[in-house]
Every structure is written in structure tokens, then in C-alpha cells.
Amino acid sequence: MKFSNTYIKLGEQFFQRTLPEKVTSPTLLLWNKALANNLLIPENVQDNHILLSQYCSGNQLPHGAESIALAYSGHQFGHFNPQLGDGRAHLIGEVIDKDNARRDIQLKGSGQTGFSRRGDGKCALAPALREYIMSEALFALGVPTSRCLSVAATGEMINRGLTKAGAVVTRVAASHIRVGTFQYFAARGDMTSLQALVDYSIKRHFPEIDADKTGSNIPLSSDQRILAFLASVIGNQITLVVEWLRIGFIHGVMNTDNTAICGETLDFGPCAMLGEYNENKVFSSIDEYGRYAFGSQGKIAQWNMARLADCLIPLLIEVSDKKLTKEEQEQQALTKVEALIHQYTDKFDVAYFTMYGKKLGIKDTALNNKSLISDLLTLMQTQNLDYTQTFLQLTQSLTDDVKAQELQSKLGDWYQTWLVVLRQEELEHESHPQNKYQQAQDLMRKNNPVVIPRNHHIEAILEFCENAIANDLTCMKNSTKEVITDTVEGFLRVLRSPYQEIEATNKYQELPKDGDRYYQTFCGT
Ligand code: AMP
Ligand code: MG
């Protein structure tokens, strides 16, 4: 495994050099073999659990790794905080994976940094496991996400009101550059660093912007490059949020410091899954005003993109036509970014209705079936229908008369209208439709999960693991580690097959008894 650290080359203003804190007695609890293989980690290293527990707890840095904490700012619940940064994370380097993609390797919960403010720099076991499970689930569902390579228990107690077992999670992401990273330099008026960050981000995430596709050898002008960058980040955010909505994911803390420009899901603190459909659903205890409710995520991502645009305006002004007055330069820059922020709405709508079209087996819906889709969502909301179950039943109902009758009685005329739309599409697109609705059902099967990481299952597993380690923090008994590994892996086996039932799937399909009405998530540090 060869480490590099191209981010360090950006300069000292982008990070602080800081080492992970040593821990007394690390134990490797979870190791993501599939991800490790992707990262080309050699088998002999993967087999050496003693060495891995040293690496994954931060006790020892692998050869070539250099540890830094990243600087960034962020809007948290709408309020700007100029000084955030990694308060409990250490980026130890980048590796090139099997697909030739550069991936950041970061330890989280690995001790205090210069950005820790009042925090202890640590992470409790339950939030570490939650990040591991949720990110693996999202990955298997096909949602862009950062992933976890490992969870190591530190053998130490940490204080979270009650004492809890400490852990370090190793996070792998396309990068940890956030909207908040741009805000950090914009807030300081550091245009040189801001431009360097744009250049770095284009090279790392959007190389097509600089590639000469036309063969004309005319590169984009400086302002076109910046705008193309903004448009690309916006495109990634739309894809991401629409995918969250498809599977019923509520991020819970869509602050700009948690918005990765690569478009991967970042930060699983207070996230949750939607049970009964309700666009206003909020589970996070700190989201008092429902800013990050399920159905608000599209609008919030647009707001976050407007904050990125704010940072780019001064750069656009810098490269604008010097014959214009200052006011004209400003106006021109504003007009250009505003156009992209406004276009977000239409682009989002197309992606949103196309996604719901597919969930309903309709291939070529962009906006044609808007009311069919919104009517279903309204019906689900007024009848408190489970989101995942309803789409699954709709899928099954195409070949199961009992399910069809059940749904017909719940959804009334809507159900017939839907079948008519499916039939029309079939007649238009297939010269010889063989089995009625077969293509529709195939499409639905790919877009509607049979199982999701339901909140009550996650919580039961986290509680079980916390209890298992409570009396054996250092995992002296082999059984402590084994029981945690087996419990999490058992759940993950099911979650890794989200579109197909396997033997144990039905263990994790039942709905929460109270409809998750009293369920709350916490920022989980
Ligand atoms: P988050 O809620 O995880 O997005 O974190 C927001 C900010 O608080 C980031 O700068 C984190 O690094 C920092 N932070 C969260 N928990 C801790 C902790 N236990 N110790 C130090 N910093 C923390
Ligand atoms: Mg965060």
C-alpha cells in the first residue's frame, strides 16, 4: 500500500500537522475486507490483526503516511462558524485504489487536534459502528458514500455523560474537501488559496473540465472553469440527494462542513431511515426547527450550493474583464453563479421525478407523471404508510394478486391509474410485450430495496455491542470481540443484498412497533 499526500502540497494554511493520540490497548473489531481489497492492501497485512489494530487505532502510522487535521469552516444550521476543522480526525494519506481512483484514508476518534476546541477528540463505540454499518448499507444500495475500512476499540473509557467505550473508525473517501473548506479561505479573503483549492478539486474530482474534448486546443477561460466546477459540484449534490430520497435516508446534519464536493455521503452522526412516509420527518434531537427534514434535503443542498457559489464570486471578479467597473464586475459574477443556482431547481426536479418514475416501473418519466408520483406520496403520508414496504408491495403486486388487492384497497383509484400508465408505456415501447408488466417489475426491483437499515434494528445492535464491551473494554476475552464482529457482520450480510432477499432478510424487515414515533438520534460523538 503506497501512501501519498497531495493535499499537503497545497500548503500549511490548509491543515495542521498533528499525530493521533496513542491508546492503551487497541482491538480490531471490524475490518472491511472487500474495501481493503479495493484499496490493494496486501493479504499479509490484512492477515496481521495485531498490526492492523495498531494502524487502525492510530498507535502506529503505516509507512509513507503523514498525519494532518484539515482546516475548514461551515454553516451549521444556517449559522456561519469560521473556525471548525478536524477536531477528532487525522488524515493520514491518500492511496490509489484498484480502479485507479485516489482515496483519502482518515482516522476518526483518534485524539485532539488544534481544531478540537472543547472536544476530547474521541469517538464512542456506538457512533463508530453506526458509521460503519450505515455507510456499508448505503454503498450496497448504490448511494454515493464515504466508507469505513475498520473500527478499532481503543480499550479506553470516554466520557459522554455516561462512560462509554472509545473507538477509532478508519474512513475512506474520494476526498474530505467540503463546501466548508472553500468557506474557510473565502472568509479569510485568501484568494490565492481559494484558487489553488479550485484547481486541486478540478484535477482530483472533475478532470474532464480541463480535458480538451473538442480537440480545438482552446482551454476554458478562467471564469468558465470556475463555473464548470460549480456546475459539476451541483450535479453531484443533486445525484446524491435524489439517491437519499430514493431509499429513504435522512442525513440529519446537512451543514456545509458535512457537504463533500465529491458528492459522497459524509458524516453519519444523527442520520436515520424513513419508516412511515412523511416529508416533514426529522429524527435528530438537535434539529429543533426541522431544517434537515426528509423532504427538505433537496432545497437544503441548493442552499449549500449557494454558499459554495458565494465563495467563488470573488474569484470570478478577480478574473473578470478589467475594462468593466468594479460594480459591473460584481454584477456579472453574481449573474453567472445565480444562473447555475436557479438551474438547480429544474435539474433537481427532472432527477427527482425520473427517480420516482423508476421506483414505479416507469422508464421514461421525467416530468410527465408528476401528479401520479405526488398523489402517491400524499396518499402514503395521509395513511402513514411505510415507505420501503409500500414500494416493495407495489413491485410484488404486479405478479401477486393478493398484494394487488391489498394495495387497491389502500390506494383506491390511484392503483388503477398507475397500472394504466404502465400498460400504456408497455404498448408504446414494446412491440411484443411478453409478460405483462415484466419490464416494469424488473426496473422496480432494481430501485426499491427489500431491506434497509431500519432504525430499531441499528439501535438494538449498537446497544448489544455497547453492553458486550462494557465489562471487557480491552477485549481480554476473545468472545467479546467475536460477539461484536458476528453481530454486526450478520446484519451487514443482509444489508449487502438490499435488492434481493436472502435467508436472513426477513429478520430485518419487520416495522418498528411504535412506527418510530419516539425515535431520536443524537450528534453521536
Ligand atoms: P460533526 O458534528 O461531526 O460534523 O462535527 C462538527 C465539528 O466538531 C467538527 O469540527 C468536528 O471535528 C468537531 N467535533 C465533533 N466531535 C468532537 C470531539 N469529540 N472532539 C473534538 N472535536 C469534535
Ligand atoms: Mg462533520
Short mmCIF file of N, CA and C in Angstrom, two decimals, residues 66-173:
data_model
loop_
_atom_site.label_atom_id
_atom_site.label_comp_id
_atom_site.label_asym_id
_atom_site.label_seq_id
_atom_site.Cartn_x
_atom_site.Cartn_y
_atom_site.Cartn_z
N GLU A 66 1.38 10.47 6.44
CA GLU A 66 1.68 11.73 7.14
C GLU A 66 0.37 12.23 7.72
N SER A 67 0.37 12.51 8.99
CA SER A 67 -0.90 12.78 9.66
C SER A 67 -1.21 14.28 9.77
N ILE A 68 -2.37 14.66 9.27
CA ILE A 68 -2.78 16.07 9.35
C ILE A 68 -4.26 16.19 9.74
N ALA A 69 -4.60 17.32 10.33
CA ALA A 69 -6.01 17.65 10.59
C ALA A 69 -6.38 18.78 9.63
N LEU A 70 -7.49 18.63 8.93
CA LEU A 70 -7.85 19.60 7.90
C LEU A 70 -8.53 20.83 8.49
N ALA A 71 -8.25 21.96 7.85
CA ALA A 71 -8.89 23.22 8.26
C ALA A 71 -10.15 23.42 7.41
N TYR A 72 -11.24 23.79 8.04
CA TYR A 72 -12.44 24.19 7.29
C TYR A 72 -13.36 25.00 8.19
N SER A 73 -14.29 25.71 7.54
CA SER A 73 -15.32 26.45 8.26
C SER A 73 -16.64 25.73 8.00
N GLY A 74 -17.74 26.38 8.27
CA GLY A 74 -19.01 25.76 7.90
C GLY A 74 -20.21 26.51 8.43
N HIS A 75 -21.29 26.43 7.67
CA HIS A 75 -22.59 26.89 8.17
C HIS A 75 -23.22 25.72 8.91
N GLN A 76 -23.42 25.90 10.21
CA GLN A 76 -24.08 24.86 10.99
C GLN A 76 -25.49 25.34 11.31
N PHE A 77 -26.48 24.61 10.82
CA PHE A 77 -27.89 25.01 10.98
C PHE A 77 -28.09 26.47 10.57
N GLY A 78 -27.42 26.87 9.50
CA GLY A 78 -27.62 28.20 8.96
C GLY A 78 -26.71 29.27 9.54
N HIS A 79 -25.95 28.93 10.59
CA HIS A 79 -25.07 29.94 11.21
C HIS A 79 -23.62 29.66 10.85
N PHE A 80 -22.93 30.72 10.43
CA PHE A 80 -21.57 30.52 9.96
C PHE A 80 -20.58 30.42 11.12
N ASN A 81 -19.78 29.38 11.08
CA ASN A 81 -18.70 29.22 12.06
C ASN A 81 -17.38 29.20 11.28
N PRO A 82 -16.60 30.28 11.39
CA PRO A 82 -15.40 30.38 10.55
C PRO A 82 -14.30 29.39 10.91
N GLN A 83 -14.34 28.84 12.12
CA GLN A 83 -13.23 28.01 12.58
C GLN A 83 -13.73 26.65 13.07
N LEU A 84 -13.84 25.69 12.15
CA LEU A 84 -14.18 24.33 12.59
C LEU A 84 -12.92 23.47 12.44
N GLY A 85 -12.82 22.71 11.39
CA GLY A 85 -11.63 21.86 11.18
C GLY A 85 -11.79 20.52 11.87
N ASP A 86 -10.92 19.58 11.52
CA ASP A 86 -10.98 18.24 12.11
C ASP A 86 -10.60 18.30 13.58
N GLY A 87 -11.59 18.16 14.43
CA GLY A 87 -11.33 18.21 15.86
C GLY A 87 -11.04 16.86 16.47
N ARG A 88 -11.28 15.82 15.67
CA ARG A 88 -11.00 14.48 16.20
C ARG A 88 -10.69 13.51 15.07
N ALA A 89 -10.12 14.07 14.00
CA ALA A 89 -9.81 13.22 12.85
C ALA A 89 -8.41 13.52 12.35
N HIS A 90 -7.76 12.49 11.86
CA HIS A 90 -6.41 12.61 11.30
C HIS A 90 -6.40 12.00 9.91
N LEU A 91 -6.14 12.85 8.93
CA LEU A 91 -5.99 12.35 7.56
C LEU A 91 -4.57 11.83 7.45
N ILE A 92 -4.42 10.53 7.20
CA ILE A 92 -3.05 10.00 7.21
C ILE A 92 -2.48 9.82 5.81
N GLY A 93 -3.29 10.04 4.80
CA GLY A 93 -2.75 9.99 3.45
C GLY A 93 -3.78 9.58 2.42
N GLU A 94 -3.29 9.42 1.21
CA GLU A 94 -4.16 9.02 0.09
C GLU A 94 -3.56 7.76 -0.53
N VAL A 95 -4.44 6.91 -1.02
CA VAL A 95 -3.94 5.75 -1.77
C VAL A 95 -4.72 5.65 -3.08
N ILE A 96 -4.09 5.04 -4.05
CA ILE A 96 -4.76 4.84 -5.34
C ILE A 96 -5.37 3.44 -5.31
N ASP A 97 -6.66 3.34 -5.58
CA ASP A 97 -7.32 2.04 -5.45
C ASP A 97 -7.29 1.25 -6.77
N LYS A 98 -7.96 0.11 -6.72
CA LYS A 98 -7.98 -0.81 -7.85
C LYS A 98 -8.48 -0.15 -9.14
N ASP A 99 -9.42 0.80 -8.97
CA ASP A 99 -9.98 1.48 -10.14
C ASP A 99 -9.20 2.74 -10.49
N ASN A 100 -8.02 2.84 -9.92
CA ASN A 100 -7.16 3.98 -10.20
C ASN A 100 -7.69 5.31 -9.65
N ALA A 101 -8.56 5.19 -8.65
CA ALA A 101 -9.11 6.41 -8.03
C ALA A 101 -8.34 6.72 -6.75
N ARG A 102 -8.12 8.00 -6.51
CA ARG A 102 -7.41 8.43 -5.30
C ARG A 102 -8.39 8.46 -4.14
N ARG A 103 -8.05 7.80 -3.03
CA ARG A 103 -8.95 7.76 -1.88
C ARG A 103 -8.22 8.27 -0.64
N ASP A 104 -8.89 9.13 0.11
CA ASP A 104 -8.35 9.60 1.40
C ASP A 104 -8.52 8.51 2.45
N ILE A 105 -7.51 8.37 3.31
CA ILE A 105 -7.63 7.47 4.46
C ILE A 105 -7.55 8.34 5.71
N GLN A 106 -8.61 8.30 6.50
CA GLN A 106 -8.68 9.20 7.66
C GLN A 106 -9.09 8.42 8.91
N LEU A 107 -8.40 8.69 10.01
CA LEU A 107 -8.80 8.12 11.29
C LEU A 107 -9.74 9.10 11.96
N LYS A 108 -10.76 8.59 12.62
CA LYS A 108 -11.70 9.48 13.32
C LYS A 108 -11.90 8.96 14.74
N GLY A 109 -11.79 9.87 15.71
CA GLY A 109 -11.84 9.46 17.12
C GLY A 109 -10.44 9.21 17.63
N SER A 110 -9.45 9.73 16.88
CA SER A 110 -8.04 9.42 17.13
C SER A 110 -7.33 10.48 17.96
N GLY A 111 -8.10 11.31 18.66
CA GLY A 111 -7.48 12.24 19.59
C GLY A 111 -7.57 13.69 19.17
N GLN A 112 -7.19 14.56 20.12
CA GLN A 112 -7.35 16.01 19.91
C GLN A 112 -6.39 16.55 18.86
N THR A 113 -6.83 17.60 18.22
CA THR A 113 -6.00 18.34 17.26
C THR A 113 -6.10 19.82 17.64
N GLY A 114 -5.43 20.64 16.90
CA GLY A 114 -5.52 22.09 17.14
C GLY A 114 -6.92 22.64 16.87
N PHE A 115 -7.80 21.83 16.27
CA PHE A 115 -9.17 22.29 15.97
C PHE A 115 -10.20 21.74 16.95
N SER A 116 -9.74 21.11 18.04
CA SER A 116 -10.69 20.39 18.90
C SER A 116 -11.60 21.29 19.73
N ARG A 117 -11.25 22.53 19.88
CA ARG A 117 -11.99 23.44 20.77
C ARG A 117 -12.21 22.73 22.12
N ARG A 118 -13.44 22.52 22.55
CA ARG A 118 -13.60 21.90 23.87
C ARG A 118 -13.77 20.37 23.81
N GLY A 119 -13.70 19.83 22.60
CA GLY A 119 -13.95 18.39 22.45
C GLY A 119 -12.75 17.55 22.89
N ASP A 120 -13.03 16.29 23.21
CA ASP A 120 -11.95 15.40 23.70
C ASP A 120 -11.24 14.67 22.57
N GLY A 121 -11.70 14.87 21.33
CA GLY A 121 -11.03 14.25 20.19
C GLY A 121 -11.36 12.77 20.01
N LYS A 122 -12.27 12.27 20.84
CA LYS A 122 -12.53 10.82 20.85
C LYS A 122 -13.87 10.49 20.18
N CYS A 123 -14.09 9.21 20.01
CA CYS A 123 -15.36 8.74 19.44
C CYS A 123 -15.80 7.53 20.26
N ALA A 124 -17.07 7.45 20.56
CA ALA A 124 -17.58 6.28 21.30
C ALA A 124 -17.82 5.14 20.32
N LEU A 125 -17.89 3.93 20.88
CA LEU A 125 -18.05 2.74 20.02
C LEU A 125 -19.33 2.80 19.18
N ALA A 126 -20.45 3.16 19.81
CA ALA A 126 -21.73 3.09 19.09
C ALA A 126 -21.74 3.97 17.83
N PRO A 127 -21.36 5.26 17.91
CA PRO A 127 -21.33 6.05 16.67
C PRO A 127 -20.34 5.54 15.64
N ALA A 128 -19.24 4.92 16.11
CA ALA A 128 -18.28 4.35 15.15
C ALA A 128 -18.93 3.18 14.40
N LEU A 129 -19.62 2.33 15.14
CA LEU A 129 -20.30 1.18 14.50
C LEU A 129 -21.41 1.65 13.58
N ARG A 130 -22.12 2.69 14.03
CA ARG A 130 -23.22 3.24 13.23
C ARG A 130 -22.70 3.73 11.88
N GLU A 131 -21.56 4.44 11.90
CA GLU A 131 -20.98 4.93 10.65
C GLU A 131 -20.59 3.76 9.75
N TYR A 132 -20.01 2.73 10.34
CA TYR A 132 -19.58 1.56 9.56
C TYR A 132 -20.80 0.89 8.92
N ILE A 133 -21.82 0.64 9.73
CA ILE A 133 -22.99 -0.09 9.22
C ILE A 133 -23.75 0.75 8.18
N MET A 134 -24.01 2.00 8.52
CA MET A 134 -24.81 2.84 7.62
C MET A 134 -24.09 3.08 6.30
N SER A 135 -22.78 3.32 6.36
CA SER A 135 -22.09 3.61 5.10
C SER A 135 -22.02 2.35 4.24
N GLU A 136 -21.84 1.18 4.86
CA GLU A 136 -21.85 -0.05 4.07
C GLU A 136 -23.23 -0.29 3.46
N ALA A 137 -24.27 -0.01 4.24
CA ALA A 137 -25.64 -0.19 3.73
C ALA A 137 -25.87 0.73 2.53
N LEU A 138 -25.49 1.99 2.68
CA LEU A 138 -25.68 2.94 1.57
C LEU A 138 -24.90 2.51 0.34
N PHE A 139 -23.68 2.06 0.57
CA PHE A 139 -22.85 1.62 -0.55
C PHE A 139 -23.54 0.49 -1.31
N ALA A 140 -24.04 -0.49 -0.54
CA ALA A 140 -24.69 -1.63 -1.18
C ALA A 140 -25.97 -1.21 -1.90
N LEU A 141 -26.62 -0.18 -1.39
CA LEU A 141 -27.84 0.32 -2.03
C LEU A 141 -27.53 1.12 -3.29
N GLY A 142 -26.25 1.41 -3.50
CA GLY A 142 -25.85 2.14 -4.70
C GLY A 142 -25.82 3.65 -4.52
N VAL A 143 -25.76 4.09 -3.27
CA VAL A 143 -25.75 5.53 -2.99
C VAL A 143 -24.30 6.00 -2.82
N PRO A 144 -23.91 7.11 -3.45
CA PRO A 144 -22.53 7.58 -3.28
C PRO A 144 -22.22 7.84 -1.80
N THR A 145 -21.13 7.26 -1.31
CA THR A 145 -20.84 7.43 0.11
C THR A 145 -19.37 7.23 0.44
N SER A 146 -18.93 7.93 1.49
CA SER A 146 -17.65 7.60 2.11
C SER A 146 -17.84 6.23 2.75
N ARG A 147 -16.75 5.51 2.98
CA ARG A 147 -16.89 4.16 3.54
C ARG A 147 -15.99 3.99 4.76
N CYS A 148 -16.15 2.87 5.43
CA CYS A 148 -15.30 2.60 6.58
C CYS A 148 -14.47 1.35 6.32
N LEU A 149 -13.19 1.48 6.60
CA LEU A 149 -12.28 0.35 6.44
C LEU A 149 -12.25 -0.49 7.71
N SER A 150 -12.40 0.18 8.86
CA SER A 150 -12.28 -0.58 10.11
C SER A 150 -12.91 0.18 11.27
N VAL A 151 -13.18 -0.58 12.32
CA VAL A 151 -13.46 0.01 13.64
C VAL A 151 -12.56 -0.71 14.63
N ALA A 152 -11.80 0.08 15.38
CA ALA A 152 -10.95 -0.50 16.43
C ALA A 152 -11.40 0.05 17.78
N ALA A 153 -11.55 -0.83 18.75
CA ALA A 153 -11.81 -0.36 20.12
C ALA A 153 -10.47 0.10 20.69
N THR A 154 -10.50 1.18 21.47
CA THR A 154 -9.23 1.71 21.99
C THR A 154 -8.83 1.08 23.32
N GLY A 155 -9.80 0.41 23.97
CA GLY A 155 -9.53 -0.14 25.31
C GLY A 155 -9.69 0.91 26.40
N GLU A 156 -10.15 2.12 26.00
CA GLU A 156 -10.28 3.22 26.96
C GLU A 156 -11.73 3.62 27.14
N MET A 157 -11.98 4.17 28.31
CA MET A 157 -13.30 4.73 28.61
C MET A 157 -13.31 6.19 28.17
N ILE A 158 -14.41 6.65 27.63
CA ILE A 158 -14.53 8.09 27.39
C ILE A 158 -15.82 8.59 28.05
N ASN A 159 -15.85 9.88 28.26
CA ASN A 159 -16.97 10.45 29.00
C ASN A 159 -18.00 11.04 28.04
N ARG A 160 -19.18 10.46 28.02
CA ARG A 160 -20.28 11.00 27.22
C ARG A 160 -21.50 11.14 28.12
N GLY A 161 -21.33 11.86 29.25
CA GLY A 161 -22.38 11.87 30.26
C GLY A 161 -22.21 10.59 31.07
N LEU A 162 -22.52 9.47 30.42
CA LEU A 162 -22.15 8.17 30.99
C LEU A 162 -20.78 7.83 30.42
N THR A 163 -20.09 6.88 31.07
CA THR A 163 -18.83 6.46 30.44
C THR A 163 -19.13 5.44 29.36
N LYS A 164 -18.38 5.56 28.28
CA LYS A 164 -18.58 4.69 27.11
C LYS A 164 -17.23 4.16 26.64
N ALA A 165 -17.27 3.05 25.92
CA ALA A 165 -16.05 2.52 25.32
C ALA A 165 -15.63 3.40 24.15
N GLY A 166 -14.34 3.69 24.04
CA GLY A 166 -13.84 4.51 22.94
C GLY A 166 -13.50 3.65 21.72
N ALA A 167 -13.55 4.28 20.55
CA ALA A 167 -13.23 3.55 19.32
C ALA A 167 -12.65 4.52 18.29
N VAL A 168 -11.95 3.97 17.33
CA VAL A 168 -11.47 4.77 16.20
C VAL A 168 -12.01 4.12 14.93
N VAL A 169 -12.58 4.95 14.07
CA VAL A 169 -13.06 4.42 12.80
C VAL A 169 -12.13 4.92 11.69
N THR A 170 -11.82 4.05 10.74
CA THR A 170 -11.00 4.48 9.60
C THR A 170 -11.93 4.75 8.43
N ARG A 171 -11.94 6.00 8.01
CA ARG A 171 -12.86 6.42 6.96
C ARG A 171 -12.12 6.54 5.63
N VAL A 172 -12.78 6.12 4.58
CA VAL A 172 -12.20 6.19 3.24
C VAL A 172 -13.15 7.02 2.38
N ALA A 173 -12.62 8.06 1.75
CA ALA A 173 -13.50 8.92 0.94
C ALA A 173 -12.76 9.40 -0.29
#
